[in-house]
Amino acid sequence: MKNSIIYRRRSVRTFTNKEVTDKLIKEIITDAKRAPSWQNAQPWHVYVAKENKLDQIKEISKQNERDGKKGEPELTVPHSSDRSELSKANIEEWEKSVHSAFITSDGADRALKDANHNFFFAPAVAWVTVEANASEFTIFDAGAFSENLMLAAKEYGVDSMPAYQLIKYPDDIRKILEIPQDQKIIIGIALGYADDSDLNRILTKRAPTDEILTIQK
Ligand SMILES: Cc1cc2nc3c(=O)[nH]c(=O)nc-3n(C[C@H](O)[C@H](O)[C@H](O)COP(=O)(O)O)c2cc1C
């Protein structure tokens, strides 16, 4: 349904500095936890950083970028050589969508990098974790939870941004937020209110349904 919340959620890459209140964050997480999980194990935990804690994590991440430190996320990063032809074509389309929101490709690349390195200027970031020895199905559960979180946020008028950039240096996040070793950091989701920058004019497409659907009778 084209006007449903599914269509209204999209990745927002620069946020205003308007606070997302603790009360609202609690409401969003309360809704997100309705996600399905294997045997209803609900294996997730959410760590939200705002203000001083978020600034600390962001500053270290920016320093890591300046030092050219290699990212060490706790999940395996997909490599383009392992991608299907359809995925490769979709990624190419995505790159075109990014560039078409800007006058020059160079401007797009710079703005995208700057936003990423600054955690999208978000006033809050939620990190979703699961038990450390998680099976692939537990990761699946965390994915369902994360999408629920972003849709619930949008229902309350809060925009979101799931990003590798937010979990590129998990050791620092773990240290500052005191995330125990028995938790694996799955994804970071920036939360806030979209500003009117070009980066937020990126409109992504999806491959035709017939290319991803097989119905057999
Ligand atoms: C696991 C994951 C990691 C992502 N990491 C980044 C990132 O580091 N930087 C970024 O700009 N976008 C990132 N994205 C956003 C995707 O580019 C975006 O979801 C995709 O282009 C579809 O656009 P939409 O979310 O607006 O529908 C990530 C998305 C996912 C699901």
PDB file of N, CA and C in Angstrom, residues 69-152:
ATOM      1  N   LYS A  69      41.976   4.177  10.246  1.00  0.00           N
ATOM      2  CA  LYS A  69      41.835   2.876  10.926  1.00  0.00           C
ATOM      3  C   LYS A  69      40.813   1.997  10.189  1.00  0.00           C
ATOM      4  N   LYS A  70      41.185   0.730  10.049  1.00  0.00           N
ATOM      5  CA  LYS A  70      40.308  -0.213   9.347  1.00  0.00           C
ATOM      6  C   LYS A  70      39.063  -0.507  10.202  1.00  0.00           C
ATOM      7  N   GLY A  71      37.900  -0.589   9.555  1.00  0.00           N
ATOM      8  CA  GLY A  71      36.676  -0.939  10.275  1.00  0.00           C
ATOM      9  C   GLY A  71      36.698  -2.391  10.701  1.00  0.00           C
ATOM     10  N   GLU A  72      36.158  -2.667  11.916  1.00  0.00           N
ATOM     11  CA  GLU A  72      36.118  -4.053  12.388  1.00  0.00           C
ATOM     12  C   GLU A  72      34.747  -4.395  12.948  1.00  0.00           C
ATOM     13  N   PRO A  73      33.696  -4.327  12.105  1.00  0.00           N
ATOM     14  CA  PRO A  73      32.343  -4.619  12.598  1.00  0.00           C
ATOM     15  C   PRO A  73      32.236  -6.067  13.063  1.00  0.00           C
ATOM     16  N   GLU A  74      31.230  -6.334  13.893  1.00  0.00           N
ATOM     17  CA  GLU A  74      31.108  -7.678  14.472  1.00  0.00           C
ATOM     18  C   GLU A  74      30.316  -8.636  13.578  1.00  0.00           C
ATOM     19  N   LEU A  75      29.800  -8.140  12.472  1.00  0.00           N
ATOM     20  CA  LEU A  75      29.169  -9.000  11.463  1.00  0.00           C
ATOM     21  C   LEU A  75      30.025  -8.956  10.202  1.00  0.00           C
ATOM     22  N   THR A  76      29.922  -9.988   9.386  1.00  0.00           N
ATOM     23  CA  THR A  76      30.704 -10.045   8.144  1.00  0.00           C
ATOM     24  C   THR A  76      30.172  -9.018   7.149  1.00  0.00           C
ATOM     25  N   VAL A  77      31.079  -8.269   6.560  1.00  0.00           N
ATOM     26  CA  VAL A  77      30.690  -7.252   5.570  1.00  0.00           C
ATOM     27  C   VAL A  77      30.543  -7.919   4.199  1.00  0.00           C
ATOM     28  N   PRO A  78      29.440  -7.645   3.488  1.00  0.00           N
ATOM     29  CA  PRO A  78      29.294  -8.264   2.162  1.00  0.00           C
ATOM     30  C   PRO A  78      30.301  -7.713   1.158  1.00  0.00           C
ATOM     31  N   HIS A  79      30.884  -8.595   0.348  1.00  0.00           N
ATOM     32  CA  HIS A  79      31.842  -8.151  -0.672  1.00  0.00           C
ATOM     33  C   HIS A  79      31.182  -8.155  -2.038  1.00  0.00           C
ATOM     34  N   SER A  80      31.479  -7.119  -2.827  1.00  0.00           N
ATOM     35  CA  SER A  80      30.771  -6.997  -4.107  1.00  0.00           C
ATOM     36  C   SER A  80      31.032  -8.186  -5.024  1.00  0.00           C
ATOM     37  N   SER A  81      32.215  -8.807  -4.877  1.00  0.00           N
ATOM     38  CA  SER A  81      32.496  -9.959  -5.757  1.00  0.00           C
ATOM     39  C   SER A  81      31.568 -11.141  -5.464  1.00  0.00           C
ATOM     40  N   ASP A  82      31.024 -11.186  -4.244  1.00  0.00           N
ATOM     41  CA  ASP A  82      30.111 -12.292  -3.896  1.00  0.00           C
ATOM     42  C   ASP A  82      28.658 -11.994  -4.267  1.00  0.00           C
ATOM     43  N   ARG A  83      28.412 -10.778  -4.760  1.00  0.00           N
ATOM     44  CA  ARG A  83      27.036 -10.358  -5.026  1.00  0.00           C
ATOM     45  C   ARG A  83      26.483 -10.974  -6.306  1.00  0.00           C
ATOM     46  N   SER A  84      25.153 -11.151  -6.326  1.00  0.00           N
ATOM     47  CA  SER A  84      24.492 -11.604  -7.554  1.00  0.00           C
ATOM     48  C   SER A  84      24.490 -10.461  -8.560  1.00  0.00           C
ATOM     49  N   GLU A  85      24.218 -10.785  -9.810  1.00  0.00           N
ATOM     50  CA  GLU A  85      24.157  -9.739 -10.848  1.00  0.00           C
ATOM     51  C   GLU A  85      23.057  -8.737 -10.516  1.00  0.00           C
ATOM     52  N   LEU A  86      21.923  -9.235  -9.973  1.00  0.00           N
ATOM     53  CA  LEU A  86      20.811  -8.327  -9.637  1.00  0.00           C
ATOM     54  C   LEU A  86      21.232  -7.356  -8.536  1.00  0.00           C
ATOM     55  N   SER A  87      21.906  -7.870  -7.492  1.00  0.00           N
ATOM     56  CA  SER A  87      22.365  -6.991  -6.408  1.00  0.00           C
ATOM     57  C   SER A  87      23.345  -5.952  -6.932  1.00  0.00           C
ATOM     58  N   LYS A  88      24.256  -6.400  -7.805  1.00  0.00           N
ATOM     59  CA  LYS A  88      25.242  -5.455  -8.357  1.00  0.00           C
ATOM     60  C   LYS A  88      24.534  -4.346  -9.132  1.00  0.00           C
ATOM     61  N   ALA A  89      23.523  -4.721  -9.908  1.00  0.00           N
ATOM     62  CA  ALA A  89      22.771  -3.725 -10.691  1.00  0.00           C
ATOM     63  C   ALA A  89      22.023  -2.772  -9.749  1.00  0.00           C
ATOM     64  N   ASN A  90      21.469  -3.317  -8.660  1.00  0.00           N
ATOM     65  CA  ASN A  90      20.743  -2.472  -7.694  1.00  0.00           C
ATOM     66  C   ASN A  90      21.691  -1.472  -7.025  1.00  0.00           C
ATOM     67  N   ILE A  91      22.901  -1.939  -6.708  1.00  0.00           N
ATOM     68  CA  ILE A  91      23.887  -1.053  -6.064  1.00  0.00           C
ATOM     69  C   ILE A  91      24.255   0.083  -7.027  1.00  0.00           C
ATOM     70  N   GLU A  92      24.408  -0.273  -8.302  1.00  0.00           N
ATOM     71  CA  GLU A  92      24.722   0.748  -9.315  1.00  0.00           C
ATOM     72  C   GLU A  92      23.600   1.788  -9.396  1.00  0.00           C
ATOM     73  N   GLU A  93      22.357   1.302  -9.344  1.00  0.00           N
ATOM     74  CA  GLU A  93      21.184   2.203  -9.361  1.00  0.00           C
ATOM     75  C   GLU A  93      21.217   3.134  -8.154  1.00  0.00           C
ATOM     76  N   TRP A  94      21.582   2.555  -6.983  1.00  0.00           N
ATOM     77  CA  TRP A  94      21.629   3.344  -5.753  1.00  0.00           C
ATOM     78  C   TRP A  94      22.651   4.474  -5.894  1.00  0.00           C
ATOM     79  N   GLU A  95      23.811   4.130  -6.453  1.00  0.00           N
ATOM     80  CA  GLU A  95      24.842   5.160  -6.631  1.00  0.00           C
ATOM     81  C   GLU A  95      24.340   6.272  -7.543  1.00  0.00           C
ATOM     82  N   LYS A  96      23.571   5.891  -8.570  1.00  0.00           N
ATOM     83  CA  LYS A  96      23.008   6.904  -9.471  1.00  0.00           C
ATOM     84  C   LYS A  96      22.017   7.787  -8.710  1.00  0.00           C
ATOM     85  N   SER A  97      21.194   7.167  -7.840  1.00  0.00           N
ATOM     86  CA  SER A  97      20.203   7.945  -7.059  1.00  0.00           C
ATOM     87  C   SER A  97      20.913   8.978  -6.186  1.00  0.00           C
ATOM     88  N   VAL A  98      22.035   8.568  -5.592  1.00  0.00           N
ATOM     89  CA  VAL A  98      22.785   9.497  -4.725  1.00  0.00           C
ATOM     90  C   VAL A  98      23.266  10.679  -5.564  1.00  0.00           C
ATOM     91  N   HIS A  99      23.887  10.373  -6.706  1.00  0.00           N
ATOM     92  CA  HIS A  99      24.476  11.448  -7.516  1.00  0.00           C
ATOM     93  C   HIS A  99      23.417  12.359  -8.119  1.00  0.00           C
ATOM     94  N   SER A 100      22.227  11.797  -8.402  1.00  0.00           N
ATOM     95  CA  SER A 100      21.222  12.646  -9.058  1.00  0.00           C
ATOM     96  C   SER A 100      20.588  13.649  -8.081  1.00  0.00           C
ATOM     97  N   ALA A 101      20.837  13.481  -6.777  1.00  0.00           N
ATOM     98  CA  ALA A 101      20.332  14.468  -5.805  1.00  0.00           C
ATOM     99  C   ALA A 101      21.262  15.683  -5.703  1.00  0.00           C
ATOM    100  N   PHE A 102      22.399  15.614  -6.406  1.00  0.00           N
ATOM    101  CA  PHE A 102      23.406  16.684  -6.328  1.00  0.00           C
ATOM    102  C   PHE A 102      23.754  17.220  -7.712  1.00  0.00           C
ATOM    103  N   ILE A 103      24.354  18.414  -7.745  1.00  0.00           N
ATOM    104  CA  ILE A 103      24.752  18.999  -9.031  1.00  0.00           C
ATOM    105  C   ILE A 103      25.972  18.252  -9.584  1.00  0.00           C
ATOM    106  N   THR A 104      26.947  17.970  -8.720  1.00  0.00           N
ATOM    107  CA  THR A 104      28.134  17.239  -9.185  1.00  0.00           C
ATOM    108  C   THR A 104      28.307  15.949  -8.380  1.00  0.00           C
ATOM    109  N   SER A 105      28.902  14.948  -9.023  1.00  0.00           N
ATOM    110  CA  SER A 105      29.160  13.673  -8.331  1.00  0.00           C
ATOM    111  C   SER A 105      30.115  13.880  -7.175  1.00  0.00           C
ATOM    112  N   ASP A 106      31.064  14.805  -7.405  1.00  0.00           N
ATOM    113  CA  ASP A 106      32.047  15.101  -6.384  1.00  0.00           C
ATOM    114  C   ASP A 106      31.359  15.665  -5.129  1.00  0.00           C
ATOM    115  N   GLY A 107      30.388  16.559  -5.355  1.00  0.00           N
ATOM    116  CA  GLY A 107      29.618  17.142  -4.245  1.00  0.00           C
ATOM    117  C   GLY A 107      28.864  16.073  -3.481  1.00  0.00           C
ATOM    118  N   ALA A 108      28.302  15.116  -4.214  1.00  0.00           N
ATOM    119  CA  ALA A 108      27.543  14.023  -3.586  1.00  0.00           C
ATOM    120  C   ALA A 108      28.458  13.179  -2.710  1.00  0.00           C
ATOM    121  N   ASP A 109      29.634  12.830  -3.263  1.00  0.00           N
ATOM    122  CA  ASP A 109      30.554  11.958  -2.529  1.00  0.00           C
ATOM    123  C   ASP A 109      31.043  12.628  -1.249  1.00  0.00           C
ATOM    124  N   ARG A 110      31.340  13.941  -1.378  1.00  0.00           N
ATOM    125  CA  ARG A 110      31.836  14.670  -0.207  1.00  0.00           C
ATOM    126  C   ARG A 110      30.770  14.777   0.884  1.00  0.00           C
ATOM    127  N   ALA A 111      29.540  15.123   0.463  1.00  0.00           N
ATOM    128  CA  ALA A 111      28.440  15.293   1.423  1.00  0.00           C
ATOM    129  C   ALA A 111      28.111  13.968   2.114  1.00  0.00           C
ATOM    130  N   LEU A 112      28.139  12.898   1.336  1.00  0.00           N
ATOM    131  CA  LEU A 112      27.823  11.571   1.879  1.00  0.00           C
ATOM    132  C   LEU A 112      28.865  11.151   2.918  1.00  0.00           C
ATOM    133  N   LYS A 113      30.126  11.383   2.563  1.00  0.00           N
ATOM    134  CA  LYS A 113      31.214  11.008   3.468  1.00  0.00           C
ATOM    135  C   LYS A 113      31.148  11.842   4.753  1.00  0.00           C
ATOM    136  N   ASP A 114      30.932  13.140   4.570  1.00  0.00           N
ATOM    137  CA  ASP A 114      30.877  14.040   5.720  1.00  0.00           C
ATOM    138  C   ASP A 114      29.734  13.655   6.666  1.00  0.00           C
ATOM    139  N   ALA A 115      28.576  13.360   6.081  1.00  0.00           N
ATOM    140  CA  ALA A 115      27.419  12.976   6.900  1.00  0.00           C
ATOM    141  C   ALA A 115      27.710  11.679   7.644  1.00  0.00           C
ATOM    142  N   ASN A 116      28.265  10.706   6.920  1.00  0.00           N
ATOM    143  CA  ASN A 116      28.588   9.421   7.547  1.00  0.00           C
ATOM    144  C   ASN A 116      29.553   9.608   8.713  1.00  0.00           C
ATOM    145  N   HIS A 117      30.625  10.362   8.465  1.00  0.00           N
ATOM    146  CA  HIS A 117      31.643  10.529   9.515  1.00  0.00           C
ATOM    147  C   HIS A 117      31.114  11.272  10.726  1.00  0.00           C
ATOM    148  N   ASN A 118      30.088  12.097  10.511  1.00  0.00           N
ATOM    149  CA  ASN A 118      29.491  12.847  11.630  1.00  0.00           C
ATOM    150  C   ASN A 118      28.257  12.167  12.204  1.00  0.00           C
ATOM    151  N   PHE A 119      28.142  10.863  11.940  1.00  0.00           N
ATOM    152  CA  PHE A 119      26.971  10.109  12.417  1.00  0.00           C
ATOM    153  C   PHE A 119      25.677  10.802  12.011  1.00  0.00           C
ATOM    154  N   PHE A 120      25.711  11.416  10.837  1.00  0.00           N
ATOM    155  CA  PHE A 120      24.521  12.036  10.249  1.00  0.00           C
ATOM    156  C   PHE A 120      23.973  13.194  11.096  1.00  0.00           C
ATOM    157  N   PHE A 121      24.817  13.708  11.980  1.00  0.00           N
ATOM    158  CA  PHE A 121      24.451  14.834  12.859  1.00  0.00           C
ATOM    159  C   PHE A 121      23.213  14.496  13.707  1.00  0.00           C
ATOM    160  N   ALA A 122      23.004  13.208  13.944  1.00  0.00           N
ATOM    161  CA  ALA A 122      21.793  12.764  14.652  1.00  0.00           C
ATOM    162  C   ALA A 122      21.871  13.100  16.143  1.00  0.00           C
ATOM    163  N   PRO A 123      20.736  13.434  16.750  1.00  0.00           N
ATOM    164  CA  PRO A 123      20.725  13.703  18.187  1.00  0.00           C
ATOM    165  C   PRO A 123      20.709  12.429  19.041  1.00  0.00           C
ATOM    166  N   ALA A 124      20.448  11.295  18.401  1.00  0.00           N
ATOM    167  CA  ALA A 124      20.427  10.024  19.152  1.00  0.00           C
ATOM    168  C   ALA A 124      20.812   8.879  18.218  1.00  0.00           C
ATOM    169  N   VAL A 125      21.516   7.900  18.764  1.00  0.00           N
ATOM    170  CA  VAL A 125      21.801   6.677  18.007  1.00  0.00           C
ATOM    171  C   VAL A 125      21.429   5.482  18.883  1.00  0.00           C
ATOM    172  N   ALA A 126      20.701   4.527  18.265  1.00  0.00           N
ATOM    173  CA  ALA A 126      20.328   3.287  18.963  1.00  0.00           C
ATOM    174  C   ALA A 126      21.181   2.157  18.408  1.00  0.00           C
ATOM    175  N   TRP A 127      21.877   1.448  19.287  1.00  0.00           N
ATOM    176  CA  TRP A 127      22.639   0.271  18.860  1.00  0.00           C
ATOM    177  C   TRP A 127      21.880  -0.979  19.287  1.00  0.00           C
ATOM    178  N   VAL A 128      21.615  -1.848  18.321  1.00  0.00           N
ATOM    179  CA  VAL A 128      20.891  -3.091  18.600  1.00  0.00           C
ATOM    180  C   VAL A 128      21.924  -4.202  18.792  1.00  0.00           C
ATOM    181  N   THR A 129      21.815  -4.911  19.907  1.00  0.00           N
ATOM    182  CA  THR A 129      22.731  -6.027  20.166  1.00  0.00           C
ATOM    183  C   THR A 129      21.920  -7.309  20.382  1.00  0.00           C
ATOM    184  N   VAL A 130      22.592  -8.442  20.195  1.00  0.00           N
ATOM    185  CA  VAL A 130      22.001  -9.739  20.561  1.00  0.00           C
ATOM    186  C   VAL A 130      23.065 -10.547  21.301  1.00  0.00           C
ATOM    187  N   GLU A 131      22.659 -11.705  21.815  1.00  0.00           N
ATOM    188  CA  GLU A 131      23.631 -12.530  22.546  1.00  0.00           C
ATOM    189  C   GLU A 131      24.820 -12.867  21.629  1.00  0.00           C
ATOM    190  N   ALA A 132      26.008 -12.882  22.224  1.00  0.00           N
ATOM    191  CA  ALA A 132      27.237 -12.938  21.430  1.00  0.00           C
ATOM    192  C   ALA A 132      27.378 -14.184  20.564  1.00  0.00           C
ATOM    193  N   ASN A 133      26.920 -15.336  21.074  1.00  0.00           N
ATOM    194  CA  ASN A 133      27.069 -16.558  20.273  1.00  0.00           C
ATOM    195  C   ASN A 133      25.825 -16.799  19.419  1.00  0.00           C
ATOM    196  N   ALA A 134      25.300 -15.689  18.894  1.00  0.00           N
ATOM    197  CA  ALA A 134      24.059 -15.718  18.119  1.00  0.00           C
ATOM    198  C   ALA A 134      24.151 -16.619  16.898  1.00  0.00           C
ATOM    199  N   SER A 135      23.073 -17.350  16.636  1.00  0.00           N
ATOM    200  CA  SER A 135      23.002 -18.113  15.390  1.00  0.00           C
ATOM    201  C   SER A 135      22.504 -17.173  14.301  1.00  0.00           C
ATOM    202  N   GLU A 136      22.547 -17.651  13.062  1.00  0.00           N
ATOM    203  CA  GLU A 136      22.049 -16.798  11.966  1.00  0.00           C
ATOM    204  C   GLU A 136      20.595 -16.438  12.163  1.00  0.00           C
ATOM    205  N   PHE A 137      19.809 -17.304  12.772  1.00  0.00           N
ATOM    206  CA  PHE A 137      18.402 -16.971  13.015  1.00  0.00           C
ATOM    207  C   PHE A 137      18.259 -15.850  14.047  1.00  0.00           C
ATOM    208  N   THR A 138      19.200 -15.763  14.961  1.00  0.00           N
ATOM    209  CA  THR A 138      19.159 -14.665  15.935  1.00  0.00           C
ATOM    210  C   THR A 138      19.445 -13.333  15.239  1.00  0.00           C
ATOM    211  N   ILE A 139      20.344 -13.384  14.271  1.00  0.00           N
ATOM    212  CA  ILE A 139      20.624 -12.177  13.475  1.00  0.00           C
ATOM    213  C   ILE A 139      19.362 -11.794  12.688  1.00  0.00           C
ATOM    214  N   PHE A 140      18.669 -12.807  12.186  1.00  0.00           N
ATOM    215  CA  PHE A 140      17.393 -12.571  11.487  1.00  0.00           C
ATOM    216  C   PHE A 140      16.433 -11.841  12.430  1.00  0.00           C
ATOM    217  N   ASP A 141      16.334 -12.317  13.676  1.00  0.00           N
ATOM    218  CA  ASP A 141      15.449 -11.676  14.671  1.00  0.00           C
ATOM    219  C   ASP A 141      15.829 -10.207  14.869  1.00  0.00           C
ATOM    220  N   ALA A 142      17.134  -9.954  14.939  1.00  0.00           N
ATOM    221  CA  ALA A 142      17.600  -8.569  15.147  1.00  0.00           C
ATOM    222  C   ALA A 142      17.228  -7.689  13.950  1.00  0.00           C
ATOM    223  N   GLY A 143      17.234  -8.296  12.752  1.00  0.00           N
ATOM    224  CA  GLY A 143      16.830  -7.551  11.553  1.00  0.00           C
ATOM    225  C   GLY A 143      15.365  -7.166  11.617  1.00  0.00           C
ATOM    226  N   ALA A 144      14.539  -8.133  12.040  1.00  0.00           N
ATOM    227  CA  ALA A 144      13.094  -7.857  12.152  1.00  0.00           C
ATOM    228  C   ALA A 144      12.861  -6.763  13.197  1.00  0.00           C
ATOM    229  N   PHE A 145      13.578  -6.874  14.304  1.00  0.00           N
ATOM    230  CA  PHE A 145      13.443  -5.879  15.380  1.00  0.00           C
ATOM    231  C   PHE A 145      13.856  -4.493  14.867  1.00  0.00           C
ATOM    232  N   SER A 146      14.949  -4.446  14.121  1.00  0.00           N
ATOM    233  CA  SER A 146      15.471  -3.165  13.654  1.00  0.00           C
ATOM    234  C   SER A 146      14.510  -2.499  12.671  1.00  0.00           C
ATOM    235  N   GLU A 147      13.943  -3.282  11.772  1.00  0.00           N
ATOM    236  CA  GLU A 147      12.974  -2.695  10.829  1.00  0.00           C
ATOM    237  C   GLU A 147      11.742  -2.199  11.597  1.00  0.00           C
ATOM    238  N   ASN A 148      11.283  -2.996  12.565  1.00  0.00           N
ATOM    239  CA  ASN A 148      10.159  -2.553  13.401  1.00  0.00           C
ATOM    240  C   ASN A 148      10.486  -1.229  14.083  1.00  0.00           C
ATOM    241  N   LEU A 149      11.715  -1.149  14.580  1.00  0.00           N
ATOM    242  CA  LEU A 149      12.138   0.071  15.294  1.00  0.00           C
ATOM    243  C   LEU A 149      12.027   1.287  14.351  1.00  0.00           C
ATOM    244  N   MET A 150      12.507   1.117  13.124  1.00  0.00           N
ATOM    245  CA  MET A 150      12.500   2.249  12.183  1.00  0.00           C
ATOM    246  C   MET A 150      11.077   2.604  11.749  1.00  0.00           C
ATOM    247  N   LEU A 151      10.237   1.583  11.592  1.00  0.00           N
ATOM    248  CA  LEU A 151       8.841   1.873  11.215  1.00  0.00           C
ATOM    249  C   LEU A 151       8.089   2.510  12.377  1.00  0.00           C
ATOM    250  N   ALA A 152       8.325   1.993  13.583  1.00  0.00           N
ATOM    251  CA  ALA A 152       7.666   2.580  14.772  1.00  0.00           C
ATOM    252  C   ALA A 152       8.108   4.032  14.925  1.00  0.00           C
TER     253      ALA A 152
END
